[in-house]
Amino acid sequence: MNRSVSSKLMLLFAGAVASACGLLGLGGKKGGDQGELVGVPGREGWVMTIPYGMVPIPAGTFHMGQADEDPASTQINFNKQVTIGSFFMDDTEITNNEYRQFTNFFLVDNGSIEGFETVDPETFRQMYYPDTTVWVRDFAHHMGDPIQDYYYWHPGYDDYPVVGINWDAAVFFGKWRTAYLNDYRKSVGDFPMPEFRLPSEAEWEYAARGGRDMAKYPWGNPYIRNSKGCMLANFKPGRGNFYDDGFAYTSPVQSYFPNDFGLYDMAGNVSEWVLDDFNPASVPTVWDLNPQYIDERTNPESSKYNPKIPPKKVIRGGSWKDVAYYLETGTRTYEFKDSTRAYIGFRCALTHLGRSSGQEF
């Protein structure tokens, strides 16, 4: 065999080995796909993990709306069957100590995350720090000074739900929480998780029912006491009576039994911000798959924006100062989005991405 033929055979052998090892395509280009449509490599290994402090909410269909009579004759929440995709939700309302991790990041640690907006301390205090004056301001002729002085900063209240947070602060908290988690995941080579956000009104109501379609309360129907006479939530049982449930004001999270999804305080303790704008006629307007109502008239980025219309956001669940009607899973009410109240807090949701293993739910 002459040298030229031998050289050609050696080149063909080397090319075959390189192709088999994925080093060269048939055209001699890098990639190893051999000209076939095989997708982009290096994207394997994604796992939809359950974030710490959250519980998985399986997808399903339920009847959103009234679960009992409408004593106020509002006619704003007629029943409508809708479908909700799977997601995750915090098992409790965000607590004072959890929110303190957020405030300390900016005000104590001077933290920064690549690609995330920085906020100077003074702006942060004005926009996102809890408004502790709500304990005095919200109630006329009320001795709220001790609560105002201690509720947010004292360790005795660490496990109580944070209040005095407006809607924008709750949204910004979710954005920071997303950046904070994904900054760590990036450092260890993991794919980013989806965004933490407020739940939609439909997601919130679906989660509150805990799989009990048409249930009046998160624990079912129709009573607010169990068989031993104990209250099942933190609310106002009667005129001038705040204490029969065991707490005059808010209670520590997880003080009462969870619903069937493992969620605590979906009725009572503090009302909760959700994503949706409030409109008394929104129920028949929204779609029946993952519905969400956004009022373009209150969105500065919309061509229909009208600055004279104050934005109203839905709040759900009732609070420590509300009567039982507001604890019902189908009761709708609202607050202006820039308001801070001693009875409104929030919890986060997170969309489930991709196919479920079946073990989360």
mmCIF file of C-alpha atoms in Angstrom:
data_model
loop_
_atom_site.group_PDB
_atom_site.id
_atom_site.type_symbol
_atom_site.label_atom_id
_atom_site.label_comp_id
_atom_site.label_asym_id
_atom_site.label_seq_id
_atom_site.Cartn_x
_atom_site.Cartn_y
_atom_site.Cartn_z
ATOM 1 C CA MET A 1 0.000 0.000 0.000
ATOM 2 C CA ASN A 2 1.495 3.324 -1.004
ATOM 3 C CA ARG A 3 1.789 6.279 1.357
ATOM 4 C CA SER A 4 -0.996 8.363 -0.268
ATOM 5 C CA VAL A 5 -3.597 5.612 0.055
ATOM 6 C CA SER A 6 -2.536 4.948 3.651
ATOM 7 C CA SER A 7 -2.886 8.633 4.519
ATOM 8 C CA LYS A 8 -6.400 8.760 3.058
ATOM 9 C CA LEU A 9 -7.465 5.710 5.081
ATOM 10 C CA MET A 10 -6.069 7.251 8.261
ATOM 11 C CA LEU A 11 -8.007 10.477 7.642
ATOM 12 C CA LEU A 12 -11.231 8.554 7.002
ATOM 13 C CA PHE A 13 -10.722 6.542 10.235
ATOM 14 C CA ALA A 14 -10.031 9.698 12.270
ATOM 15 C CA GLY A 15 -13.122 11.343 10.797
ATOM 16 C CA ALA A 16 -15.272 8.355 11.700
ATOM 17 C CA VAL A 17 -13.973 8.359 15.296
ATOM 18 C CA ALA A 18 -14.527 12.091 15.628
ATOM 19 C CA SER A 19 -18.057 11.754 14.276
ATOM 20 C CA ALA A 20 -18.840 8.872 16.618
ATOM 21 C CA CYS A 21 -17.585 10.890 19.566
ATOM 22 C CA GLY A 22 -19.767 13.837 18.605
ATOM 23 C CA LEU A 23 -16.824 16.063 17.741
ATOM 24 C CA LEU A 24 -17.639 16.605 14.072
ATOM 25 C CA GLY A 25 -20.811 16.647 12.032
ATOM 26 C CA LEU A 26 -21.016 15.085 8.589
ATOM 27 C CA GLY A 27 -20.155 18.443 7.097
ATOM 28 C CA GLY A 28 -17.046 18.794 9.234
ATOM 29 C CA LYS A 29 -18.631 21.448 11.505
ATOM 30 C CA LYS A 30 -18.672 21.463 15.294
ATOM 31 C CA GLY A 31 -21.836 20.341 17.085
ATOM 32 C CA GLY A 32 -22.111 16.618 16.658
ATOM 33 C CA ASP A 33 -25.736 16.668 15.423
ATOM 34 C CA GLN A 34 -24.744 15.105 12.072
ATOM 35 C CA GLY A 35 -27.104 17.466 10.326
ATOM 36 C CA GLU A 36 -30.147 16.247 12.261
ATOM 37 C CA LEU A 37 -32.678 18.281 14.256
ATOM 38 C CA VAL A 38 -31.819 17.274 17.806
ATOM 39 C CA GLY A 39 -32.241 20.484 19.796
ATOM 40 C CA VAL A 40 -29.644 22.524 21.640
ATOM 41 C CA PRO A 41 -27.423 20.567 24.049
ATOM 42 C CA GLY A 42 -26.530 21.631 27.575
ATOM 43 C CA ARG A 43 -30.095 22.275 28.699
ATOM 44 C CA GLU A 44 -30.681 18.967 30.454
ATOM 45 C CA GLY A 45 -31.158 18.570 34.185
ATOM 46 C CA TRP A 46 -33.990 21.016 34.926
ATOM 47 C CA VAL A 47 -35.995 20.005 37.985
ATOM 48 C CA MET A 48 -39.040 21.957 39.222
ATOM 49 C CA THR A 49 -38.222 21.935 42.917
ATOM 50 C CA ILE A 50 -40.619 23.042 45.644
ATOM 51 C CA PRO A 51 -39.336 26.341 47.103
ATOM 52 C CA TYR A 52 -38.775 26.415 50.847
ATOM 53 C CA GLY A 53 -41.915 27.407 52.730
ATOM 54 C CA MET A 54 -44.237 26.706 49.797
ATOM 55 C CA VAL A 55 -46.706 23.924 49.070
ATOM 56 C CA PRO A 56 -47.701 22.601 45.633
ATOM 57 C CA ILE A 57 -51.227 23.334 44.428
ATOM 58 C CA PRO A 58 -52.358 20.842 41.755
ATOM 59 C CA ALA A 59 -54.174 21.969 38.632
ATOM 60 C CA GLY A 60 -57.926 21.557 38.656
ATOM 61 C CA THR A 61 -61.380 22.895 37.886
ATOM 62 C CA PHE A 62 -63.698 24.470 40.445
ATOM 63 C CA HIS A 63 -66.708 26.734 40.801
ATOM 64 C CA MET A 64 -65.398 30.189 41.587
ATOM 65 C CA GLY A 65 -67.773 32.537 43.384
ATOM 66 C CA GLN A 66 -70.441 32.498 46.062
ATOM 67 C CA ALA A 67 -70.524 29.526 48.387
ATOM 68 C CA ASP A 68 -73.372 30.900 50.519
ATOM 69 C CA GLU A 69 -76.018 33.613 50.427
ATOM 70 C CA ASP A 70 -75.144 37.199 49.510
ATOM 71 C CA PRO A 71 -76.446 39.163 52.532
ATOM 72 C CA ALA A 72 -75.250 42.500 51.168
ATOM 73 C CA SER A 73 -76.933 41.801 47.794
ATOM 74 C CA THR A 74 -73.740 42.839 46.025
ATOM 75 C CA GLN A 75 -74.269 40.431 43.102
ATOM 76 C CA ILE A 76 -70.572 40.724 42.250
ATOM 77 C CA ASN A 77 -69.545 37.087 42.555
ATOM 78 C CA PHE A 78 -71.898 34.737 40.777
ATOM 79 C CA ASN A 79 -70.596 31.201 40.330
ATOM 80 C CA LYS A 80 -68.423 30.448 37.327
ATOM 81 C CA GLN A 81 -66.575 27.222 36.597
ATOM 82 C CA VAL A 82 -62.910 27.884 35.838
ATOM 83 C CA THR A 83 -59.697 25.890 35.468
ATOM 84 C CA ILE A 84 -56.471 26.721 37.294
ATOM 85 C CA GLY A 85 -52.995 25.545 36.285
ATOM 86 C CA SER A 86 -50.641 24.068 38.857
ATOM 87 C CA PHE A 87 -48.589 26.448 40.978
ATOM 88 C CA PHE A 88 -46.930 26.810 44.365
ATOM 89 C CA MET A 89 -48.060 29.029 47.246
ATOM 90 C CA ASP A 90 -46.530 30.066 50.570
ATOM 91 C CA ASP A 91 -48.019 27.890 53.286
ATOM 92 C CA THR A 92 -48.385 30.960 55.540
ATOM 93 C CA GLU A 93 -48.631 34.684 55.156
ATOM 94 C CA ILE A 94 -45.237 36.405 54.930
ATOM 95 C CA THR A 95 -44.113 36.984 58.508
ATOM 96 C CA ASN A 96 -42.404 39.962 60.121
ATOM 97 C CA ASN A 97 -39.108 38.098 60.314
ATOM 98 C CA GLU A 98 -39.263 36.937 56.695
ATOM 99 C CA TYR A 99 -39.967 40.495 55.577
ATOM 100 C CA ARG A 100 -37.110 41.675 57.799
ATOM 101 C CA GLN A 101 -34.698 39.578 55.720
ATOM 102 C CA PHE A 102 -35.838 41.676 52.755
ATOM 103 C CA THR A 103 -35.505 45.041 54.540
ATOM 104 C CA ASN A 104 -32.147 44.149 56.077
ATOM 105 C CA PHE A 105 -30.789 43.244 52.653
ATOM 106 C CA PHE A 106 -31.158 46.873 51.576
ATOM 107 C CA LEU A 107 -30.872 48.816 54.827
ATOM 108 C CA VAL A 108 -28.354 46.810 56.877
ATOM 109 C CA ASP A 109 -26.334 44.663 54.492
ATOM 110 C CA ASN A 110 -26.297 47.151 51.589
ATOM 111 C CA GLY A 111 -26.793 44.134 49.379
ATOM 112 C CA SER A 112 -26.879 44.108 45.605
ATOM 113 C CA ILE A 113 -27.751 41.494 42.996
ATOM 114 C CA GLU A 114 -26.444 41.612 39.449
ATOM 115 C CA GLY A 115 -29.187 42.722 37.082
ATOM 116 C CA PHE A 116 -31.584 43.692 39.868
ATOM 117 C CA GLU A 117 -32.555 47.299 40.476
ATOM 118 C CA THR A 118 -30.884 48.947 43.437
ATOM 119 C CA VAL A 119 -32.865 51.176 45.791
ATOM 120 C CA ASP A 120 -31.254 53.834 47.950
ATOM 121 C CA PRO A 121 -32.062 53.503 51.664
ATOM 122 C CA GLU A 122 -34.259 56.598 51.913
ATOM 123 C CA THR A 123 -36.388 55.616 48.935
ATOM 124 C CA PHE A 124 -36.643 52.089 50.280
ATOM 125 C CA ARG A 125 -37.904 53.313 53.669
ATOM 126 C CA GLN A 126 -40.550 55.470 52.043
ATOM 127 C CA MET A 127 -41.797 52.855 49.576
ATOM 128 C CA TYR A 128 -41.223 49.398 51.045
ATOM 129 C CA TYR A 129 -40.641 49.570 54.793
ATOM 130 C CA PRO A 130 -43.720 48.531 56.848
ATOM 131 C CA ASP A 131 -45.915 51.442 57.897
ATOM 132 C CA THR A 132 -46.154 50.881 61.650
ATOM 133 C CA THR A 133 -48.443 53.896 62.145
ATOM 134 C CA VAL A 134 -51.374 51.859 60.814
ATOM 135 C CA TRP A 135 -52.022 50.546 64.329
ATOM 136 C CA VAL A 136 -52.926 54.062 65.457
ATOM 137 C CA ARG A 137 -54.238 55.538 62.230
ATOM 138 C CA ASP A 138 -56.676 52.803 61.146
ATOM 139 C CA PHE A 139 -58.868 52.874 64.258
ATOM 140 C CA ALA A 140 -60.386 55.967 65.870
ATOM 141 C CA HIS A 141 -59.817 56.423 69.618
ATOM 142 C CA HIS A 142 -57.778 53.233 69.876
ATOM 143 C CA MET A 143 -54.731 52.678 72.076
ATOM 144 C CA GLY A 144 -52.573 51.321 69.303
ATOM 145 C CA ASP A 145 -49.283 52.879 70.408
ATOM 146 C CA PRO A 146 -47.860 49.729 72.061
ATOM 147 C CA ILE A 147 -48.560 47.680 68.926
ATOM 148 C CA GLN A 148 -47.122 50.439 66.753
ATOM 149 C CA ASP A 149 -43.929 50.504 68.808
ATOM 150 C CA TYR A 150 -43.294 46.761 68.987
ATOM 151 C CA TYR A 151 -45.179 44.824 66.305
ATOM 152 C CA TYR A 152 -42.626 44.882 63.499
ATOM 153 C CA TRP A 153 -39.242 45.050 65.195
ATOM 154 C CA HIS A 154 -39.630 43.072 68.454
ATOM 155 C CA PRO A 155 -38.755 39.323 68.316
ATOM 156 C CA GLY A 156 -41.967 38.583 70.188
ATOM 157 C CA TYR A 157 -43.782 39.242 66.915
ATOM 158 C CA ASP A 158 -41.363 37.527 64.507
ATOM 159 C CA ASP A 159 -43.842 34.787 63.564
ATOM 160 C CA TYR A 160 -46.787 37.141 63.106
ATOM 161 C CA PRO A 161 -47.883 38.237 59.601
ATOM 162 C CA VAL A 162 -46.332 41.456 58.359
ATOM 163 C CA VAL A 163 -48.836 44.308 57.857
ATOM 164 C CA GLY A 164 -48.605 47.943 56.799
ATOM 165 C CA ILE A 165 -47.497 46.830 53.317
ATOM 166 C CA ASN A 166 -49.110 48.312 50.222
ATOM 167 C CA TRP A 167 -49.640 46.412 46.977
ATOM 168 C CA ASP A 168 -46.531 47.785 45.251
ATOM 169 C CA ALA A 169 -44.327 46.766 48.188
ATOM 170 C CA ALA A 170 -45.706 43.228 48.077
ATOM 171 C CA VAL A 171 -44.965 43.036 44.342
ATOM 172 C CA PHE A 172 -41.432 44.385 44.805
ATOM 173 C CA PHE A 173 -40.819 41.848 47.576
ATOM 174 C CA GLY A 174 -41.619 39.072 45.089
ATOM 175 C CA LYS A 175 -39.177 40.497 42.542
ATOM 176 C CA TRP A 176 -36.416 40.691 45.159
ATOM 177 C CA ARG A 177 -37.157 37.162 46.356
ATOM 178 C CA THR A 178 -36.854 35.918 42.774
ATOM 179 C CA ALA A 179 -33.541 37.679 42.182
ATOM 180 C CA TYR A 180 -32.200 36.578 45.558
ATOM 181 C CA LEU A 181 -32.919 32.896 44.905
ATOM 182 C CA ASN A 182 -31.762 32.892 41.283
ATOM 183 C CA ASP A 183 -28.549 34.707 42.155
ATOM 184 C CA TYR A 184 -27.668 31.755 44.375
ATOM 185 C CA ARG A 185 -28.814 29.178 41.812
ATOM 186 C CA LYS A 186 -26.642 30.828 39.181
ATOM 187 C CA SER A 187 -23.622 30.615 41.494
ATOM 188 C CA VAL A 188 -24.002 26.827 41.747
ATOM 189 C CA GLY A 189 -24.820 26.279 38.081
ATOM 190 C CA ASP A 190 -28.580 25.670 38.394
ATOM 191 C CA PHE A 191 -31.236 26.927 36.004
ATOM 192 C CA PRO A 192 -33.270 29.934 37.220
ATOM 193 C CA MET A 193 -36.630 29.449 38.896
ATOM 194 C CA PRO A 194 -39.749 31.309 37.709
ATOM 195 C CA GLU A 195 -40.829 34.534 39.394
ATOM 196 C CA PHE A 196 -42.322 34.806 42.858
ATOM 197 C CA ARG A 197 -45.472 36.920 42.557
ATOM 198 C CA LEU A 198 -48.815 37.590 44.139
ATOM 199 C CA PRO A 199 -51.449 34.957 43.334
ATOM 200 C CA SER A 200 -54.282 35.884 41.031
ATOM 201 C CA GLU A 201 -57.704 36.195 42.614
ATOM 202 C CA ALA A 202 -58.789 32.914 41.024
ATOM 203 C CA GLU A 203 -55.633 31.111 42.175
ATOM 204 C CA TRP A 204 -56.136 32.447 45.683
ATOM 205 C CA GLU A 205 -59.759 31.288 45.887
ATOM 206 C CA TYR A 206 -58.954 27.878 44.374
ATOM 207 C CA ALA A 207 -56.129 27.397 46.879
ATOM 208 C CA ALA A 208 -58.286 28.600 49.780
ATOM 209 C CA ARG A 209 -60.922 25.956 49.071
ATOM 210 C CA GLY A 210 -58.278 23.243 49.320
ATOM 211 C CA GLY A 211 -60.002 20.981 46.815
ATOM 212 C CA ARG A 212 -63.426 21.389 48.446
ATOM 213 C CA ASP A 213 -65.527 22.742 45.599
ATOM 214 C CA MET A 214 -68.221 25.193 46.746
ATOM 215 C CA ALA A 215 -66.881 25.127 50.324
ATOM 216 C CA LYS A 216 -67.996 28.111 52.390
ATOM 217 C CA TYR A 217 -64.746 28.214 54.407
ATOM 218 C CA PRO A 218 -61.276 26.705 53.835
ATOM 219 C CA TRP A 219 -62.145 23.960 56.345
ATOM 220 C CA GLY A 220 -65.521 23.203 54.720
ATOM 221 C CA ASN A 221 -69.088 23.951 55.782
ATOM 222 C CA PRO A 222 -70.838 25.553 57.552
ATOM 223 C CA TYR A 223 -69.521 26.467 61.015
ATOM 224 C CA ILE A 224 -66.767 28.679 62.423
ATOM 225 C CA ARG A 225 -66.205 26.477 65.513
ATOM 226 C CA ASN A 226 -65.180 22.841 65.696
ATOM 227 C CA SER A 227 -66.996 20.157 67.683
ATOM 228 C CA LYS A 228 -65.172 21.228 70.860
ATOM 229 C CA GLY A 229 -66.322 24.828 70.501
ATOM 230 C CA CYS A 230 -62.911 26.173 69.429
ATOM 231 C CA MET A 231 -62.707 28.870 66.783
ATOM 232 C CA LEU A 232 -61.254 27.754 63.450
ATOM 233 C CA ALA A 233 -59.743 31.112 62.475
ATOM 234 C CA ASN A 234 -58.688 34.497 63.851
ATOM 235 C CA PHE A 235 -61.510 37.004 63.248
ATOM 236 C CA LYS A 236 -64.154 39.066 65.092
ATOM 237 C CA PRO A 237 -66.792 36.621 66.374
ATOM 238 C CA GLY A 238 -69.237 39.275 67.555
ATOM 239 C CA ARG A 239 -69.833 42.929 68.316
ATOM 240 C CA GLY A 240 -66.962 44.161 70.456
ATOM 241 C CA ASN A 241 -65.642 40.596 70.738
ATOM 242 C CA PHE A 242 -62.183 40.066 69.251
ATOM 243 C CA TYR A 243 -60.841 37.539 71.743
ATOM 244 C CA ASP A 244 -62.980 34.373 71.578
ATOM 245 C CA ASP A 245 -60.562 32.977 68.993
ATOM 246 C CA GLY A 246 -57.661 33.407 71.433
ATOM 247 C CA PHE A 247 -56.095 36.584 70.052
ATOM 248 C CA ALA A 248 -57.133 40.218 70.361
ATOM 249 C CA TYR A 249 -55.134 41.240 67.263
ATOM 250 C CA THR A 250 -53.236 39.086 64.757
ATOM 251 C CA SER A 251 -52.046 35.614 65.700
ATOM 252 C CA PRO A 252 -48.787 33.795 64.971
ATOM 253 C CA VAL A 253 -48.967 31.976 61.652
ATOM 254 C CA GLN A 254 -49.941 28.290 61.866
ATOM 255 C CA SER A 255 -52.026 28.883 64.996
ATOM 256 C CA TYR A 256 -55.012 27.135 63.407
ATOM 257 C CA PHE A 257 -55.403 23.974 61.335
ATOM 258 C CA PRO A 258 -54.394 24.139 57.643
ATOM 259 C CA ASN A 259 -56.787 23.373 54.804
ATOM 260 C CA ASP A 260 -56.509 20.233 52.678
ATOM 261 C CA PHE A 261 -53.740 21.756 50.523
ATOM 262 C CA GLY A 262 -51.657 22.464 53.633
ATOM 263 C CA LEU A 263 -52.244 26.237 53.628
ATOM 264 C CA TYR A 264 -52.659 28.154 56.884
ATOM 265 C CA ASP A 265 -54.762 31.266 57.564
ATOM 266 C CA MET A 266 -56.561 31.342 54.228
ATOM 267 C CA ALA A 267 -59.398 32.727 56.343
ATOM 268 C CA GLY A 268 -58.741 35.339 59.006
ATOM 269 C CA ASN A 269 -55.569 36.675 60.644
ATOM 270 C CA VAL A 270 -54.847 39.209 57.880
ATOM 271 C CA SER A 271 -56.478 39.843 54.530
ATOM 272 C CA GLU A 272 -54.183 39.302 51.561
ATOM 273 C CA TRP A 273 -53.301 41.263 48.442
ATOM 274 C CA VAL A 274 -53.757 39.483 45.099
ATOM 275 C CA LEU A 275 -52.787 40.472 41.547
ATOM 276 C CA ASP A 276 -56.189 41.443 40.186
ATOM 277 C CA ASP A 277 -57.704 44.879 39.881
ATOM 278 C CA PHE A 278 -61.140 45.126 41.450
ATOM 279 C CA ASN A 279 -64.215 45.496 39.285
ATOM 280 C CA PRO A 280 -67.678 44.425 40.495
ATOM 281 C CA ALA A 281 -68.407 43.115 36.990
ATOM 282 C CA SER A 282 -65.119 41.287 36.393
ATOM 283 C CA VAL A 283 -66.349 37.736 37.034
ATOM 284 C CA PRO A 284 -68.358 37.347 33.791
ATOM 285 C CA THR A 285 -65.681 39.292 31.905
ATOM 286 C CA VAL A 286 -62.597 37.157 32.516
ATOM 287 C CA TRP A 287 -61.739 33.938 30.707
ATOM 288 C CA ASP A 288 -62.439 30.549 32.294
ATOM 289 C CA LEU A 289 -58.807 29.344 32.202
ATOM 290 C CA ASN A 290 -56.439 30.987 34.718
ATOM 291 C CA PRO A 291 -58.549 34.164 34.805
ATOM 292 C CA GLN A 292 -57.086 37.501 35.844
ATOM 293 C CA TYR A 293 -58.685 40.936 35.596
ATOM 294 C CA ILE A 294 -56.469 43.940 34.824
ATOM 295 C CA ASP A 295 -58.059 47.391 34.507
ATOM 296 C CA GLU A 296 -56.214 49.143 31.693
ATOM 297 C CA ARG A 297 -57.584 52.493 32.870
ATOM 298 C CA THR A 298 -55.336 52.318 35.930
ATOM 299 C CA ASN A 299 -52.238 51.062 34.082
ATOM 300 C CA PRO A 300 -49.870 53.958 33.226
ATOM 301 C CA GLU A 301 -48.445 51.942 30.321
ATOM 302 C CA SER A 302 -51.853 51.506 28.682
ATOM 303 C CA SER A 303 -53.319 53.823 26.043
ATOM 304 C CA LYS A 304 -56.557 53.749 28.073
ATOM 305 C CA TYR A 305 -54.862 55.038 31.240
ATOM 306 C CA ASN A 306 -56.875 57.582 33.209
ATOM 307 C CA PRO A 307 -54.969 59.150 36.138
ATOM 308 C CA LYS A 308 -58.240 60.290 37.702
ATOM 309 C CA ILE A 309 -59.264 56.695 38.443
ATOM 310 C CA PRO A 310 -57.657 55.455 41.688
ATOM 311 C CA PRO A 311 -56.392 51.860 41.315
ATOM 312 C CA LYS A 312 -58.286 49.320 43.417
ATOM 313 C CA LYS A 313 -56.806 45.899 44.131
ATOM 314 C CA VAL A 314 -58.683 42.837 45.333
ATOM 315 C CA ILE A 315 -58.003 41.631 48.855
ATOM 316 C CA ARG A 316 -59.144 38.226 50.040
ATOM 317 C CA GLY A 317 -59.580 36.109 53.152
ATOM 318 C CA GLY A 318 -60.798 38.460 55.857
ATOM 319 C CA SER A 319 -58.779 39.479 58.901
ATOM 320 C CA TRP A 320 -58.599 39.588 62.677
ATOM 321 C CA LYS A 321 -60.927 42.612 62.769
ATOM 322 C CA ASP A 322 -63.546 41.263 60.285
ATOM 323 C CA VAL A 323 -66.794 39.385 60.865
ATOM 324 C CA ALA A 324 -67.203 35.858 59.522
ATOM 325 C CA TYR A 325 -68.732 36.948 56.204
ATOM 326 C CA TYR A 326 -65.323 38.199 55.024
ATOM 327 C CA LEU A 327 -63.728 34.838 55.865
ATOM 328 C CA GLU A 328 -65.822 33.029 53.264
ATOM 329 C CA THR A 329 -63.915 31.704 50.258
ATOM 330 C CA GLY A 330 -66.281 33.454 47.856
ATOM 331 C CA THR A 331 -66.335 36.936 49.423
ATOM 332 C CA ARG A 332 -64.732 39.678 47.329
ATOM 333 C CA THR A 333 -63.590 43.082 48.553
ATOM 334 C CA TYR A 334 -60.869 45.606 47.734
ATOM 335 C CA GLU A 335 -58.478 48.276 48.919
ATOM 336 C CA PHE A 336 -56.662 51.063 47.095
ATOM 337 C CA LYS A 337 -53.275 49.767 45.970
ATOM 338 C CA ASP A 338 -51.266 52.510 47.701
ATOM 339 C CA SER A 339 -52.987 51.915 51.050
ATOM 340 C CA THR A 340 -51.281 50.396 54.079
ATOM 341 C CA ARG A 341 -53.485 48.747 56.688
ATOM 342 C CA ALA A 342 -53.110 46.986 60.034
ATOM 343 C CA TYR A 343 -55.123 44.085 58.646
ATOM 344 C CA ILE A 344 -53.667 43.466 55.167
ATOM 345 C CA GLY A 345 -50.646 41.275 54.440
ATOM 346 C CA PHE A 346 -49.733 38.932 51.593
ATOM 347 C CA ARG A 347 -48.218 35.644 50.528
ATOM 348 C CA CYS A 348 -46.426 34.693 47.305
ATOM 349 C CA ALA A 349 -47.229 32.263 44.519
ATOM 350 C CA LEU A 350 -44.984 30.727 41.862
ATOM 351 C CA THR A 351 -46.004 29.092 38.578
ATOM 352 C CA HIS A 352 -45.209 25.411 38.115
ATOM 353 C CA LEU A 353 -43.157 24.964 34.930
ATOM 354 C CA GLY A 354 -43.226 21.914 32.714
ATOM 355 C CA ARG A 355 -44.489 18.435 33.343
ATOM 356 C CA SER A 356 -45.131 17.261 36.883
ATOM 357 C CA SER A 357 -43.464 14.147 38.243
ATOM 358 C CA GLY A 358 -46.686 13.438 40.077
ATOM 359 C CA GLN A 359 -44.898 13.388 43.404
ATOM 360 C CA GLU A 360 -45.269 17.088 44.165
ATOM 361 C CA PHE A 361 -49.010 16.907 44.537
#
